PDB file of C-alpha atoms in Angstrom:
ATOM      1  CA  ARG R   1      -4.706 -39.971  94.421  1.00 43.00           C
ATOM      2  CA  GLN R   2      -6.337 -38.790  91.494  1.00 42.00           C
ATOM      3  CA  SER R   3      -6.089 -42.434  89.979  1.00 41.00           C
ATOM      4  CA  THR R   4      -7.528 -43.814  93.268  1.00 38.00           C
ATOM      5  CA  GLU R   5     -10.658 -41.267  93.140  1.00 42.00           C
ATOM      6  CA  ALA R   6     -11.493 -42.217  89.529  1.00 42.00           C
ATOM      7  CA  VAL R   7     -11.754 -45.949  90.123  1.00 44.00           C
ATOM      8  CA  VAL R   8     -13.986 -45.419  93.055  1.00 44.00           C
ATOM      9  CA  SER R   9     -16.077 -43.435  91.671  1.00 40.00           C
ATOM     10  CA  THR R  10     -16.851 -45.779  88.671  1.00 42.00           C
ATOM     11  CA  GLN R  11     -17.231 -48.702  91.089  1.00 44.00           C
ATOM     12  CA  SER R  12     -19.754 -46.992  93.072  1.00 43.00           C
ATOM     13  CA  THR R  13     -21.872 -46.216  89.545  1.00 47.00           C
ATOM     14  CA  GLY R  14     -22.056 -49.879  89.126  1.00 49.00           C
ATOM     15  CA  THR R  15     -20.608 -49.308  85.514  1.00 50.00           C
ATOM     16  CA  GLU R  16     -17.469 -49.918  83.886  1.00 52.00           C
ATOM     17  CA  ASP R  17     -15.507 -47.036  82.213  1.00 52.00           C
ATOM     18  CA  SER R  18     -12.298 -46.229  80.858  1.00 53.00           C
ATOM     19  CA  HIS R  19     -10.458 -43.047  80.733  1.00 50.00           C
ATOM     20  CA  VAL R  20      -7.459 -42.081  78.843  1.00 51.00           C
ATOM     21  CA  TRP R  21      -4.852 -39.876  80.610  1.00 54.00           C
ATOM     22  CA  GLY R  22      -3.388 -37.365  78.440  1.00 52.00           C
ATOM     23  CA  ASP R  23      -3.548 -37.148  74.191  1.00 57.00           C
ATOM     24  CA  PRO R  24      -2.487 -40.741  72.778  1.00 56.00           C
ATOM     25  CA  ASN R  25      -1.675 -39.178  69.389  1.00 60.00           C
ATOM     26  CA  VAL R  26       0.978 -36.700  71.392  1.00 60.00           C
ATOM     27  CA  GLN R  27       4.772 -37.970  71.419  1.00 62.00           C
ATOM     28  CA  LYS R  28       5.891 -38.366  74.804  1.00 73.00           C
ATOM     29  CA  VAL R  29       9.142 -36.663  75.464  1.00 75.00           C
ATOM     30  CA  ALA R  30      11.701 -38.992  76.813  1.00 76.00           C
ATOM     31  CA  GLU R  31      15.260 -38.439  78.300  1.00 80.00           C
ATOM     32  CA  CYS R  32      17.770 -40.723  77.663  1.00 83.00           C
ATOM     33  CA  ARG R  33      21.539 -41.538  78.072  1.00 87.00           C
ATOM     34  CA  TYR R  34      23.651 -40.142  75.766  1.00 87.00           C
ATOM     35  CA  ASP R  35      27.303 -39.111  75.529  1.00 88.00           C
ATOM     36  CA  TRP R  36      28.416 -36.107  73.797  1.00 83.00           C
ATOM     37  CA  HIS R  37      31.391 -34.266  72.919  1.00 82.00           C
ATOM     38  CA  GLN R  38      33.811 -32.168  70.861  1.00 80.00           C
ATOM     39  CA  THR R  39      37.355 -32.817  69.974  1.00 78.00           C
ATOM     40  CA  GLY R  40      39.617 -30.651  67.692  1.00 72.00           C
ATOM     41  CA  ASP R  41      38.521 -31.716  64.721  1.00 73.00           C
ATOM     42  CA  THR R  42      35.268 -33.391  65.621  1.00 79.00           C
ATOM     43  CA  VAL R  43      32.066 -33.527  67.210  1.00 81.00           C
ATOM     44  CA  ASN R  44      30.367 -36.763  68.217  1.00 84.00           C
ATOM     45  CA  PHE R  45      27.021 -37.732  69.641  1.00 86.00           C
ATOM     46  CA  THR R  46      25.849 -40.800  70.925  1.00 88.00           C
ATOM     47  CA  ALA R  47      22.209 -41.931  72.175  1.00 88.00           C
ATOM     48  CA  TYR R  48      21.693 -45.267  73.829  1.00 88.00           C
ATOM     49  CA  LEU R  49      18.013 -45.807  72.638  1.00 86.00           C
ATOM     50  CA  LYS R  50      15.697 -49.197  71.994  1.00 86.00           C
ATOM     51  CA  ASN R  51      13.649 -49.779  68.892  1.00 87.00           C
ATOM     52  CA  VAL R  52      14.359 -46.449  67.109  1.00 89.00           C
ATOM     53  CA  LYS R  53      12.255 -45.578  64.247  1.00 90.00           C
ATOM     54  CA  PRO R  54      14.980 -43.807  61.882  1.00 89.00           C
ATOM     55  CA  GLU R  55      12.625 -43.523  59.181  1.00 91.00           C
ATOM     56  CA  ILE R  56      10.985 -40.466  61.238  1.00 91.00           C
ATOM     57  CA  CYS R  57      13.540 -39.340  63.073  1.00 91.00           C
ATOM     58  CA  THR R  58      15.045 -35.812  61.848  1.00 92.00           C
ATOM     59  CA  VAL R  59      18.488 -34.847  61.911  1.00 89.00           C
ATOM     60  CA  ASN R  60      19.257 -30.997  61.057  1.00 90.00           C
ATOM     61  CA  CYS R  61      22.694 -29.312  61.601  1.00 88.00           C
ATOM     62  CA  ASN R  62      24.537 -26.179  60.333  1.00 89.00           C
ATOM     63  CA  PRO R  63      27.981 -25.074  60.490  1.00 89.00           C
ATOM     64  CA  VAL R  64      27.154 -23.979  64.140  1.00 89.00           C
ATOM     65  CA  LYS R  65      24.209 -25.793  65.325  1.00 90.00           C
ATOM     66  CA  LEU R  66      22.997 -29.585  66.022  1.00 89.00           C
ATOM     67  CA  GLN R  67      19.346 -30.584  66.404  1.00 91.00           C
ATOM     68  CA  LEU R  68      18.206 -33.896  66.414  1.00 90.00           C
ATOM     69  CA  GLU R  69      14.915 -35.601  67.015  1.00 91.00           C
ATOM     70  CA  ILE R  70      15.184 -39.314  67.407  1.00 90.00           C
ATOM     71  CA  TYR R  71      11.643 -41.287  67.780  1.00 90.00           C
ATOM     72  CA  PHE R  72      11.494 -44.280  69.589  1.00 87.00           C
ATOM     73  CA  GLY R  73       9.601 -47.224  71.295  1.00 85.00           C
ATOM     74  CA  GLU R  74       5.954 -47.009  71.121  1.00 84.00           C
ATOM     75  CA  ASP R  75       5.520 -43.221  71.230  1.00 85.00           C
ATOM     76  CA  GLN R  76       8.559 -41.841  72.555  1.00 89.00           C
ATOM     77  CA  VAL R  77      10.750 -38.935  71.343  1.00 91.00           C
ATOM     78  CA  PHE R  78      14.296 -37.768  71.887  1.00 90.00           C
ATOM     79  CA  SER R  79      15.063 -34.051  71.298  1.00 91.00           C
ATOM     80  CA  PHE R  80      18.794 -32.761  71.576  1.00 90.00           C
ATOM     81  CA  ASN R  81      19.758 -29.074  70.489  1.00 91.00           C
ATOM     82  CA  LYS R  82      22.917 -27.684  70.685  1.00 89.00           C
ATOM     83  CA  ILE R  83      24.999 -24.510  69.806  1.00 90.00           C
ATOM     84  CA  LEU R  84      28.800 -26.100  68.838  1.00 85.00           C
ATOM     85  CA  CYS R  85      31.790 -24.695  69.613  1.00 83.00           C
ATOM     86  CA  GLY R  86      33.596 -24.149  66.510  1.00 82.00           C
ATOM     87  CA  ILE R  87      32.312 -24.593  62.887  1.00 85.00           C
ATOM     88  CA  ILE R  88      31.560 -28.151  61.423  1.00 84.00           C
ATOM     89  CA  ASP R  89      30.965 -28.922  57.861  1.00 86.00           C
ATOM     90  CA  PRO R  90      27.660 -30.609  57.110  1.00 84.00           C
ATOM     91  CA  GLU R  91      28.487 -32.124  54.107  1.00 86.00           C
ATOM     92  CA  LYS R  92      30.918 -34.408  55.955  1.00 85.00           C
ATOM     93  CA  SER R  93      28.911 -35.373  58.850  1.00 84.00           C
ATOM     94  CA  LYS R  94      26.958 -38.806  58.667  1.00 85.00           C
ATOM     95  CA  VAL R  95      24.629 -40.225  61.350  1.00 86.00           C
ATOM     96  CA  ILE R  96      24.608 -44.371  62.230  1.00 83.00           C
ATOM     97  CA  PHE R  97      21.155 -45.942  63.488  1.00 83.00           C
ATOM     98  CA  ALA R  98      22.259 -48.987  64.994  1.00 78.00           C
ATOM     99  CA  LYS R  99      20.054 -51.567  66.940  1.00 71.00           C
ATOM    100  CA  THR R 100      20.706 -50.089  70.044  1.00 67.00           C
ATOM    101  CA  LYS R 101      22.007 -46.653  69.651  1.00 62.00           C
ATOM    102  CA  SER R 102      22.061 -43.758  67.470  1.00 64.00           C
ATOM    103  CA  ARG R 103      25.291 -42.008  66.314  1.00 63.00           C
ATOM    104  CA  GLY R 104      26.241 -39.079  64.767  1.00 63.00           C
ATOM    105  CA  PHE R 105      29.944 -37.572  63.349  1.00 58.00           C
ATOM    106  CA  ASP R 106      30.562 -34.214  62.593  1.00 61.00           C
ATOM    107  CA  GLU R 107      33.709 -33.303  61.063  1.00 64.00           C
ATOM    108  CA  LYS R 108      34.910 -29.430  61.996  1.00 65.00           C
ATOM    109  CA  SER R 109      36.193 -26.741  59.219  1.00 62.00           C
TER     110      SER R 109
END
């Protein structure tokens, strides 16, 4: 309804105008499909995203917490924060950015 009212008001003045809804510099927080599970000695996380930008993504983990910020698409970001059930060894952790998904593996201590 607000969009329609904005269009009507610009048409009634006879001038063309444009408006940006929101700040274009702000990243859009997005939901995505992901798989998450812990087994006896590993923690596995897979996010299914297209056009991931690995050069600006952040992955932080310590022995009890995993934090991810995965940037993808035009201006979207997927955030994931999880307290782990058990203790992992961050030195043995690895992250893989593939064409259609991002994967993380952590080994428990």
